[in-house]
PDB file of C-alpha atoms and ligand atoms in Angstrom:
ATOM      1  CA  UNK A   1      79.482 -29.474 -91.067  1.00  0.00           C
ATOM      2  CA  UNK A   2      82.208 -27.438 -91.440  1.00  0.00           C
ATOM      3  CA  UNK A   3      84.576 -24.854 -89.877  1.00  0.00           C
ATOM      4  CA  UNK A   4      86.624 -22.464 -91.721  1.00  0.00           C
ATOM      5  CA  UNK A   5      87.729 -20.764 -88.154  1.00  0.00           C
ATOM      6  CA  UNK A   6      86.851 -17.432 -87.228  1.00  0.00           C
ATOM      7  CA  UNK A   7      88.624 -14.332 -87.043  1.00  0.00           C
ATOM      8  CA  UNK A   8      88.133 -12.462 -84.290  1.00  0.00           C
ATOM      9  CA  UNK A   9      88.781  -8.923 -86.115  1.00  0.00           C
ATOM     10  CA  UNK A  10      86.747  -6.961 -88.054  1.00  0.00           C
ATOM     11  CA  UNK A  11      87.682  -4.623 -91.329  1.00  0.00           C
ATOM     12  CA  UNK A  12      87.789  -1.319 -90.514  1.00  0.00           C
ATOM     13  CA  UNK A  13      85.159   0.975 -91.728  1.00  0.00           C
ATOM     14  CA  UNK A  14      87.666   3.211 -93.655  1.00  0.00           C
ATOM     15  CA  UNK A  15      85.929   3.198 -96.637  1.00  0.00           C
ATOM     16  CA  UNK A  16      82.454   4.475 -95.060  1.00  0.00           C
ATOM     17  CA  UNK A  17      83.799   8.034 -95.368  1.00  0.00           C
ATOM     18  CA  UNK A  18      80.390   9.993 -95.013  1.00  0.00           C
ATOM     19  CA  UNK A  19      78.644   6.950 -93.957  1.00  0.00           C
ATOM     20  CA  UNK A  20      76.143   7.680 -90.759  1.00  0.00           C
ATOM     21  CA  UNK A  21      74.837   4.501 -88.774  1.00  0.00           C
ATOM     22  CA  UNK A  22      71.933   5.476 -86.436  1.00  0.00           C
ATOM     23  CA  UNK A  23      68.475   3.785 -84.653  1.00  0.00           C
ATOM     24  CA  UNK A  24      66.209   3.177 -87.352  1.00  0.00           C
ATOM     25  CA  UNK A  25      63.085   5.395 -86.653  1.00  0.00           C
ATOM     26  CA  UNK A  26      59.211   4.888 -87.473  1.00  0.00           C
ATOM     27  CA  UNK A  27      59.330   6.785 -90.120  1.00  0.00           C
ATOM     28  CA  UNK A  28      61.957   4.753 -91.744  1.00  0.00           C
ATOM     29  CA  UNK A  29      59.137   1.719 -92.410  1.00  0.00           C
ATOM     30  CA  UNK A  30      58.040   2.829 -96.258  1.00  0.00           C
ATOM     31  CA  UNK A  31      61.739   3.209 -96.909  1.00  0.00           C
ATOM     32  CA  UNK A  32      62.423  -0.030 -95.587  1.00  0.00           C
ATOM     33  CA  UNK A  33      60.053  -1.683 -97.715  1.00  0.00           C
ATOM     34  CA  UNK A  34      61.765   0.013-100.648  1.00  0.00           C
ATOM     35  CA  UNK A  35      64.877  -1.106 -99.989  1.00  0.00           C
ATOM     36  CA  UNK A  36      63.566  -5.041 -99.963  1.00  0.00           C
ATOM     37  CA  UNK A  37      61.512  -4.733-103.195  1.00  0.00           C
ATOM     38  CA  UNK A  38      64.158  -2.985-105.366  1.00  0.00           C
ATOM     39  CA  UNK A  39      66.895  -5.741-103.771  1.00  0.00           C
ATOM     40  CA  UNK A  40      66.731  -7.717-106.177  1.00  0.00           C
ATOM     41  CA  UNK A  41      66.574 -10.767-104.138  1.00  0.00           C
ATOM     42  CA  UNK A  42      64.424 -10.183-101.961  1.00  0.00           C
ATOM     43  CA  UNK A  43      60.188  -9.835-102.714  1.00  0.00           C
ATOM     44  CA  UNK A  44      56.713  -9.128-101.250  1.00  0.00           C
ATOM     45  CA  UNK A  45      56.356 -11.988 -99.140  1.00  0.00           C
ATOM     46  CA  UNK A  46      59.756 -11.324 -97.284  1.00  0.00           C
ATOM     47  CA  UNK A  47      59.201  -7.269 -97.375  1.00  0.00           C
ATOM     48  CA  UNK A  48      55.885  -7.857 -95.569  1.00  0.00           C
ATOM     49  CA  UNK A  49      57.626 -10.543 -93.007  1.00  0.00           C
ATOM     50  CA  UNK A  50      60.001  -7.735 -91.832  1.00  0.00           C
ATOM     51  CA  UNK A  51      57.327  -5.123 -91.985  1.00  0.00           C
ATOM     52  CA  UNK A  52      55.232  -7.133 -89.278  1.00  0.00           C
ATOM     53  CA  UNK A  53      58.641  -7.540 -87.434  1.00  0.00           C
ATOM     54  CA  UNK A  54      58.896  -3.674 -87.679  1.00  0.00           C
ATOM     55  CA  UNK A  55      55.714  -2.367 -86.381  1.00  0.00           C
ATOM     56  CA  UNK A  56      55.931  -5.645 -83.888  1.00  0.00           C
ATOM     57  CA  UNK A  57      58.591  -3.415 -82.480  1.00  0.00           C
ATOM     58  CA  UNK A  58      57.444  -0.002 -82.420  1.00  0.00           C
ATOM     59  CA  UNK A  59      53.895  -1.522 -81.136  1.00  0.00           C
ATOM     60  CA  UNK A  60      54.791  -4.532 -78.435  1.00  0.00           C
ATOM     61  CA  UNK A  61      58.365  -2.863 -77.229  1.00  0.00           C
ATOM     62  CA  UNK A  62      59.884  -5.651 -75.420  1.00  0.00           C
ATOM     63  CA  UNK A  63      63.905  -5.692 -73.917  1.00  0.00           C
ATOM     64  CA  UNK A  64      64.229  -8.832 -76.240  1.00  0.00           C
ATOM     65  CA  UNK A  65      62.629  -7.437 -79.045  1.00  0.00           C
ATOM     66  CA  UNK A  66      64.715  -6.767 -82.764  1.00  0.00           C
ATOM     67  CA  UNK A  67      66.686  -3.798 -82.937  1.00  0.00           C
ATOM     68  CA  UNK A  68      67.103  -2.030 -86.098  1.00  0.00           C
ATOM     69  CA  UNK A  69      69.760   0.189 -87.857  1.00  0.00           C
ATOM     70  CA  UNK A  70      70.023   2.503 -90.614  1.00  0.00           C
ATOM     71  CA  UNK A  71      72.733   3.987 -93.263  1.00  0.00           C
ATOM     72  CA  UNK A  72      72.027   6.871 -94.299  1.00  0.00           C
ATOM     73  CA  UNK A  73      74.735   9.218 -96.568  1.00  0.00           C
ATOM     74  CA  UNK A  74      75.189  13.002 -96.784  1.00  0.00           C
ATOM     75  CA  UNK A  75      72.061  13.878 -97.184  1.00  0.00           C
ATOM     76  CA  UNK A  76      69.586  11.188 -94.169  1.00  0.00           C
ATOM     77  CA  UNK A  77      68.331   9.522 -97.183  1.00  0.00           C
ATOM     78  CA  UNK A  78      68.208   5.306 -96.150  1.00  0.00           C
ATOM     79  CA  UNK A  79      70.695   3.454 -97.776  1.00  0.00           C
ATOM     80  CA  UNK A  80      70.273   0.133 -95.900  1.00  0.00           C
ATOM     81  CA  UNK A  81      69.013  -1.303 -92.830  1.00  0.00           C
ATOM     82  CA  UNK A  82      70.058  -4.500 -90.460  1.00  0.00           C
ATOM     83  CA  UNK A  83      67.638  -5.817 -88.017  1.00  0.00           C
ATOM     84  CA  UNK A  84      69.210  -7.585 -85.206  1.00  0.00           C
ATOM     85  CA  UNK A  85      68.535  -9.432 -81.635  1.00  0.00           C
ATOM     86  CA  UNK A  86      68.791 -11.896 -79.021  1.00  0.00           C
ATOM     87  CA  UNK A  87      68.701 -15.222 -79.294  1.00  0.00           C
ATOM     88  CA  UNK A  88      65.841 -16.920 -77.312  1.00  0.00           C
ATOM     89  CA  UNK A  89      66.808 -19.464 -75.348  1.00  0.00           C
ATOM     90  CA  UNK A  90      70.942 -19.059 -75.241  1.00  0.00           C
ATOM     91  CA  UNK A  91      73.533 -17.065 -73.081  1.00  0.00           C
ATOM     92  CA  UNK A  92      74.074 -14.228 -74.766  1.00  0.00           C
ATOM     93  CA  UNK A  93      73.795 -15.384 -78.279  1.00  0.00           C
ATOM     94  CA  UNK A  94      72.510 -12.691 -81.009  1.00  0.00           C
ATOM     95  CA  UNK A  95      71.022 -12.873 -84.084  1.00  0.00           C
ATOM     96  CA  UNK A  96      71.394 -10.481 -87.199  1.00  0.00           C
ATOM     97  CA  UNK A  97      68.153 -10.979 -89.014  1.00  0.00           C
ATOM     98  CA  UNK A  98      68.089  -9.011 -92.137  1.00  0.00           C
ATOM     99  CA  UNK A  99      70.186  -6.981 -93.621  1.00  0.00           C
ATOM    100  CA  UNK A 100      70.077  -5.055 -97.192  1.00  0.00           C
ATOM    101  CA  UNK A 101      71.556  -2.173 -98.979  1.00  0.00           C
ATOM    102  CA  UNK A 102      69.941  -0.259-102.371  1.00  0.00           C
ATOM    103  CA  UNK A 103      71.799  -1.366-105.336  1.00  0.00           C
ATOM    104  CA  UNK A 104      73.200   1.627-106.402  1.00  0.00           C
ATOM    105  CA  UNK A 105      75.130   2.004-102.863  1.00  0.00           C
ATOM    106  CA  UNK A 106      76.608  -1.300-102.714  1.00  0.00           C
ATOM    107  CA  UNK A 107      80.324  -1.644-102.854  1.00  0.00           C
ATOM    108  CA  UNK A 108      80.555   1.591-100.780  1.00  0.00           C
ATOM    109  CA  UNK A 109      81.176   0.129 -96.915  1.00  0.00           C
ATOM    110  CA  UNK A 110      77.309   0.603 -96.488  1.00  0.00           C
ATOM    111  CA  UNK A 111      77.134  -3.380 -95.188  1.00  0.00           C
ATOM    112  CA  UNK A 112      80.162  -3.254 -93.725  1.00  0.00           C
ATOM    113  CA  UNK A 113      79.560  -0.186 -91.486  1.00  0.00           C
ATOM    114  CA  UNK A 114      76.296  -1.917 -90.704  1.00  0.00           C
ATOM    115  CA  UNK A 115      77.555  -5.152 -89.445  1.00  0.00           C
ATOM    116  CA  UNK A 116      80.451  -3.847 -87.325  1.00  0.00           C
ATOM    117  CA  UNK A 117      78.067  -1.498 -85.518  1.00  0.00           C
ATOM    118  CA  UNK A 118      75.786  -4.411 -85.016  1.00  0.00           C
ATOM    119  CA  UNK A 119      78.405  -6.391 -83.520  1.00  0.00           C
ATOM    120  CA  UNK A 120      79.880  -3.609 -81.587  1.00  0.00           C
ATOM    121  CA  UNK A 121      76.064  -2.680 -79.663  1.00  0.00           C
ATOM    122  CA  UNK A 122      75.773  -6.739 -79.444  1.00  0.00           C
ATOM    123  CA  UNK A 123      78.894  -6.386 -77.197  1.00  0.00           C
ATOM    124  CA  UNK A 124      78.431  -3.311 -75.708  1.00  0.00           C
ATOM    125  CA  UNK A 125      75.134  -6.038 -74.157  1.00  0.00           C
ATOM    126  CA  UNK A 126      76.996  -8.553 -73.367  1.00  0.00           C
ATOM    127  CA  UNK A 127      77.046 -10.139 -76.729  1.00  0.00           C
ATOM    128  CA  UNK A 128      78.807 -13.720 -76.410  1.00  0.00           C
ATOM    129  CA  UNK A 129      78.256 -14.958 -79.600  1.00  0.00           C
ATOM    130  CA  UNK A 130      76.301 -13.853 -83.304  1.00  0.00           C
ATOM    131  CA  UNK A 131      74.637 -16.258 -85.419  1.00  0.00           C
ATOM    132  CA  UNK A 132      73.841 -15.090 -89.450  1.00  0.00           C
ATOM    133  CA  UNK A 133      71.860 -17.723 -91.427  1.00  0.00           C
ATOM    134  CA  UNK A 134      71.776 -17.313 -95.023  1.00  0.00           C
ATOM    135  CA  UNK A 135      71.156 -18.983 -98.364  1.00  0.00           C
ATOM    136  CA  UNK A 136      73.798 -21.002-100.687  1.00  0.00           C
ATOM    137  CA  UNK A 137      72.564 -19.450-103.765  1.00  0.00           C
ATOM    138  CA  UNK A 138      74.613 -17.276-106.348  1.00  0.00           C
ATOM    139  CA  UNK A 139      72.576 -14.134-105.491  1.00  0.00           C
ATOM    140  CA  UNK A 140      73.380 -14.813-102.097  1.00  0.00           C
ATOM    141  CA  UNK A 141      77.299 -14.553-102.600  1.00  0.00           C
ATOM    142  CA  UNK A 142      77.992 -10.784-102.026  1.00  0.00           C
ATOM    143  CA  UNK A 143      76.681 -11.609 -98.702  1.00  0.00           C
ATOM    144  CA  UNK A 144      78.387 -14.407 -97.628  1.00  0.00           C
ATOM    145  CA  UNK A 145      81.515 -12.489 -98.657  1.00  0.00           C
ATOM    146  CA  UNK A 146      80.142  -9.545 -96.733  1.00  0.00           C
ATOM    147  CA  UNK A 147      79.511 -11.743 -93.355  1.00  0.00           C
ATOM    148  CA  UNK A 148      83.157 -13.459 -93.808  1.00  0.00           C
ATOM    149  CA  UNK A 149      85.029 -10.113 -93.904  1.00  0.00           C
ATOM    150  CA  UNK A 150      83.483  -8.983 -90.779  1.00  0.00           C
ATOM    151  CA  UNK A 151      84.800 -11.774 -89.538  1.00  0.00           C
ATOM    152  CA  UNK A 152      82.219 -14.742 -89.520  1.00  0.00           C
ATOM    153  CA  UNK A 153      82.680 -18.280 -90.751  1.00  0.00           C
ATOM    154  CA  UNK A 154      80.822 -20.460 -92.439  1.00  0.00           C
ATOM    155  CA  UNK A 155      79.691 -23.207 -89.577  1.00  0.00           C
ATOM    156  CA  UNK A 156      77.300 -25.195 -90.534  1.00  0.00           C
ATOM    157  CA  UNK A 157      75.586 -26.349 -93.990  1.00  0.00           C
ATOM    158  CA  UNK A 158      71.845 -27.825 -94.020  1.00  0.00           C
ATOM    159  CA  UNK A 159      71.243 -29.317 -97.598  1.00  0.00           C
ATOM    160  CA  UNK A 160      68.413 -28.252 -99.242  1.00  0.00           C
ATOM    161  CA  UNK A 161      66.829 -26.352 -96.428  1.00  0.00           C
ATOM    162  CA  UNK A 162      65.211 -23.650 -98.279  1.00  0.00           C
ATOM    163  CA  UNK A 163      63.920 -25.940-101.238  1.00  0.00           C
ATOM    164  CA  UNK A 164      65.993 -28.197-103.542  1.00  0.00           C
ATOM    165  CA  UNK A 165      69.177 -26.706-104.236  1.00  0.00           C
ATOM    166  CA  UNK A 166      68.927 -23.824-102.003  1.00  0.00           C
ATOM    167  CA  UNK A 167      71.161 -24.770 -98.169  1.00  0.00           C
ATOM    168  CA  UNK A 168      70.900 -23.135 -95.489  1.00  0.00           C
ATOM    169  CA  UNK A 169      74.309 -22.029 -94.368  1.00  0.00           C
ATOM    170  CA  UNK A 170      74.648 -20.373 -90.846  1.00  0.00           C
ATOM    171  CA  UNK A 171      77.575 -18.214 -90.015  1.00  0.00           C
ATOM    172  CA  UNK A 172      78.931 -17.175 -86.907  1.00  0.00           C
ATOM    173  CA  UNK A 173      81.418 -15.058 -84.894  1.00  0.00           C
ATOM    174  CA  UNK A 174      82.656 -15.215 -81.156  1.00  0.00           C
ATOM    175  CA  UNK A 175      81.920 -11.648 -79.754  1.00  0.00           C
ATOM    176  CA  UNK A 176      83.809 -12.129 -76.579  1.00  0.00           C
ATOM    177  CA  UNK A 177      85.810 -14.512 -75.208  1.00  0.00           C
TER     178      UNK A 177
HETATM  179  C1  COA B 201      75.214  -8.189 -99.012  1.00  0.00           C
HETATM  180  C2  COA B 201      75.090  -6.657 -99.019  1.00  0.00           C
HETATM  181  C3  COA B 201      74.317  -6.228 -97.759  1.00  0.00           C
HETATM  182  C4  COA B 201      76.499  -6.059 -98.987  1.00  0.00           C
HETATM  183  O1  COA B 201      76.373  -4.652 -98.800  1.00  0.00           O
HETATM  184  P1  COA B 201      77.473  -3.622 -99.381  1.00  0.00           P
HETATM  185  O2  COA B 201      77.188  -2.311 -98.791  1.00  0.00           O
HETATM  186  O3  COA B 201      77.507  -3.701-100.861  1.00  0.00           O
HETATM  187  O4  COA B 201      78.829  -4.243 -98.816  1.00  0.00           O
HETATM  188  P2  COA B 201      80.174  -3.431 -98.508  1.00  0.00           P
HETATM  189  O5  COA B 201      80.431  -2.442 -99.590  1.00  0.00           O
HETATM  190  O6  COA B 201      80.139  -2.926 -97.118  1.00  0.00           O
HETATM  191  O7  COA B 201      81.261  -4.603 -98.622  1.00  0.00           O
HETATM  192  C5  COA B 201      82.062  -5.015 -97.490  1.00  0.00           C
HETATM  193  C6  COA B 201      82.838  -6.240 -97.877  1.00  0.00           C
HETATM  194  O8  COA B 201      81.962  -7.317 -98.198  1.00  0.00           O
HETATM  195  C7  COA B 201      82.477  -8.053 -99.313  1.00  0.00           C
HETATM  196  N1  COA B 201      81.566  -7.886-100.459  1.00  0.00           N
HETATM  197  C8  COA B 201      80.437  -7.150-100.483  1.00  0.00           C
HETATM  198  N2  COA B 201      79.847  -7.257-101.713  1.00  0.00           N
HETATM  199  C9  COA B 201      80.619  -8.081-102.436  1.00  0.00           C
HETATM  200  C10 COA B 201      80.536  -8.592-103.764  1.00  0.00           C
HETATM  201  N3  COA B 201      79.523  -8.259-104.599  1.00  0.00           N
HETATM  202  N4  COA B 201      81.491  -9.438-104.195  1.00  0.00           N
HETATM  203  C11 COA B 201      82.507  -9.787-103.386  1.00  0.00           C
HETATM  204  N5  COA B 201      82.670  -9.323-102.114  1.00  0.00           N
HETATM  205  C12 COA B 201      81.716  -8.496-101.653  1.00  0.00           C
HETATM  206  C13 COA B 201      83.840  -7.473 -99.621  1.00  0.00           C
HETATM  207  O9  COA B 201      84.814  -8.158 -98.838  1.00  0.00           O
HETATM  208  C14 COA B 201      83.677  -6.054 -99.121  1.00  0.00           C
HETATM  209  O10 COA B 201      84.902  -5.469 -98.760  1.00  0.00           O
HETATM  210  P3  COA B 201      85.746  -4.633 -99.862  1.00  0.00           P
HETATM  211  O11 COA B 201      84.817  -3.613-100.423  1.00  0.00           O
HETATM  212  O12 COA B 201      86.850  -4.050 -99.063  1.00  0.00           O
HETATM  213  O13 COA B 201      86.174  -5.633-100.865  1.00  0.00           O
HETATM  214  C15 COA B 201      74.377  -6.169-100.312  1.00  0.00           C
HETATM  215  O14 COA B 201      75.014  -6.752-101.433  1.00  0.00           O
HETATM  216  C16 COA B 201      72.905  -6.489-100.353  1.00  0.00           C
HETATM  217  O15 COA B 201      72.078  -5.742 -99.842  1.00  0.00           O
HETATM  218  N6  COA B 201      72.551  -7.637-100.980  1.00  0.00           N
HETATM  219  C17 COA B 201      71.170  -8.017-101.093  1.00  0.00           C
HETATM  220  C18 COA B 201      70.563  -8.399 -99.750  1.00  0.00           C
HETATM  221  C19 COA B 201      71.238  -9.584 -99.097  1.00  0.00           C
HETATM  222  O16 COA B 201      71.800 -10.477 -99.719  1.00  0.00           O
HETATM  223  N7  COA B 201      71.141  -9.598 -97.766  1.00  0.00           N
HETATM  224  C20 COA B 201      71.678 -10.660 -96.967  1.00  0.00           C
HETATM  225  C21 COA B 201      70.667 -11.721 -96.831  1.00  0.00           C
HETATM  226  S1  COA B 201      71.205 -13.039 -95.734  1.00  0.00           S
END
């Protein structure tokens, strides 16, 4: 285990000039979808895990249930989504689930905008504390630089958790203190 330390500020989102950061609606589900399968990481099976999450939310609405996000540019069109939540079984300890940008909007402050609206709703609720797992794995490095410059650290390492070769690594930032 280890602990790089936390900081407790965020970038700013000065770069997300023209950047809006709304609910995610129903209709955004296709485009959701779209946005998993042309990742480039991600694929069917995990596209159809957060489609059941999705319509788990429009169809069982529950004050715990995920919460979901989207980027859109100038013109509404969906640029990337987080999906976020409680914790079950902490104080006040959330969750961001998923979150993933179109390649040819990365680089722009899409993520970043994302995140620090995540984090700001978490603590607008209360939000003591957000927990991000994630993957070890090259593909998984514009990520982990994403979660680190909104101001999480790298806590914890589980070897081989995914398969062989492939940790788990879980990331977290203090919301309040
Ligand atoms: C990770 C991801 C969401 C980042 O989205 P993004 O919109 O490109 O990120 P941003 O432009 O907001 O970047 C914000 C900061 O994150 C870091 N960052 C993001 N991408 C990076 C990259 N490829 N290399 C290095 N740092 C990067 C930088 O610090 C950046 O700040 P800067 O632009 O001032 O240098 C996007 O690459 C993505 O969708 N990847 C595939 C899905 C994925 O990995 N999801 C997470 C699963 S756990």
């Amino acid at each position: 285990v280890t602990d790089t330390g936390a900081s407790s500020q965020a970038l700013p989102a000065s770069a997300a000039h023209g950047l809006t950061v709304i609910d995610a609606r129903w209709t955004d589900r296709d485009a959701i979808s779209d946005v998993l399968l042309t990742s480039g990481i991600f694929g069917q099976s995990d596209a159809e895990c957060v489609d059941d999450m999705f319509v788990e939310t429009w169809q069982k609405p529950r004050p715990d249930g995920y919460r979901w996000l989207r980027c859109a540019g100038p013109d509404d069109g969906l640029l990337g989504f987080v999906c976020y939540g409680t914790e079950s079984l902490t104080q006040d300890t959330w969750d961001l689930f998923w979150i993933c940008v179109r390649p040819q909007a990365r680089g722009r402050g899409v993520g970043r905008t994302l995140i620090e609206e995540t984090v700001r709703r978490a603590q607008a609720e209360n939000g003591r504390f957000m927990v991000i797992y994630t993957s070890s794995t090259d593909a998984y490095a514009p990520a982990r630089a994403l979660y680190r410059a909104a101001g999480f650290a790298q806590n914890a390492t589980i070897p081989d958790y995914y398969k062989d070769g492939d940790s788990l690594q879980i990331f977290w930032r203090r919301l309040r203190v």
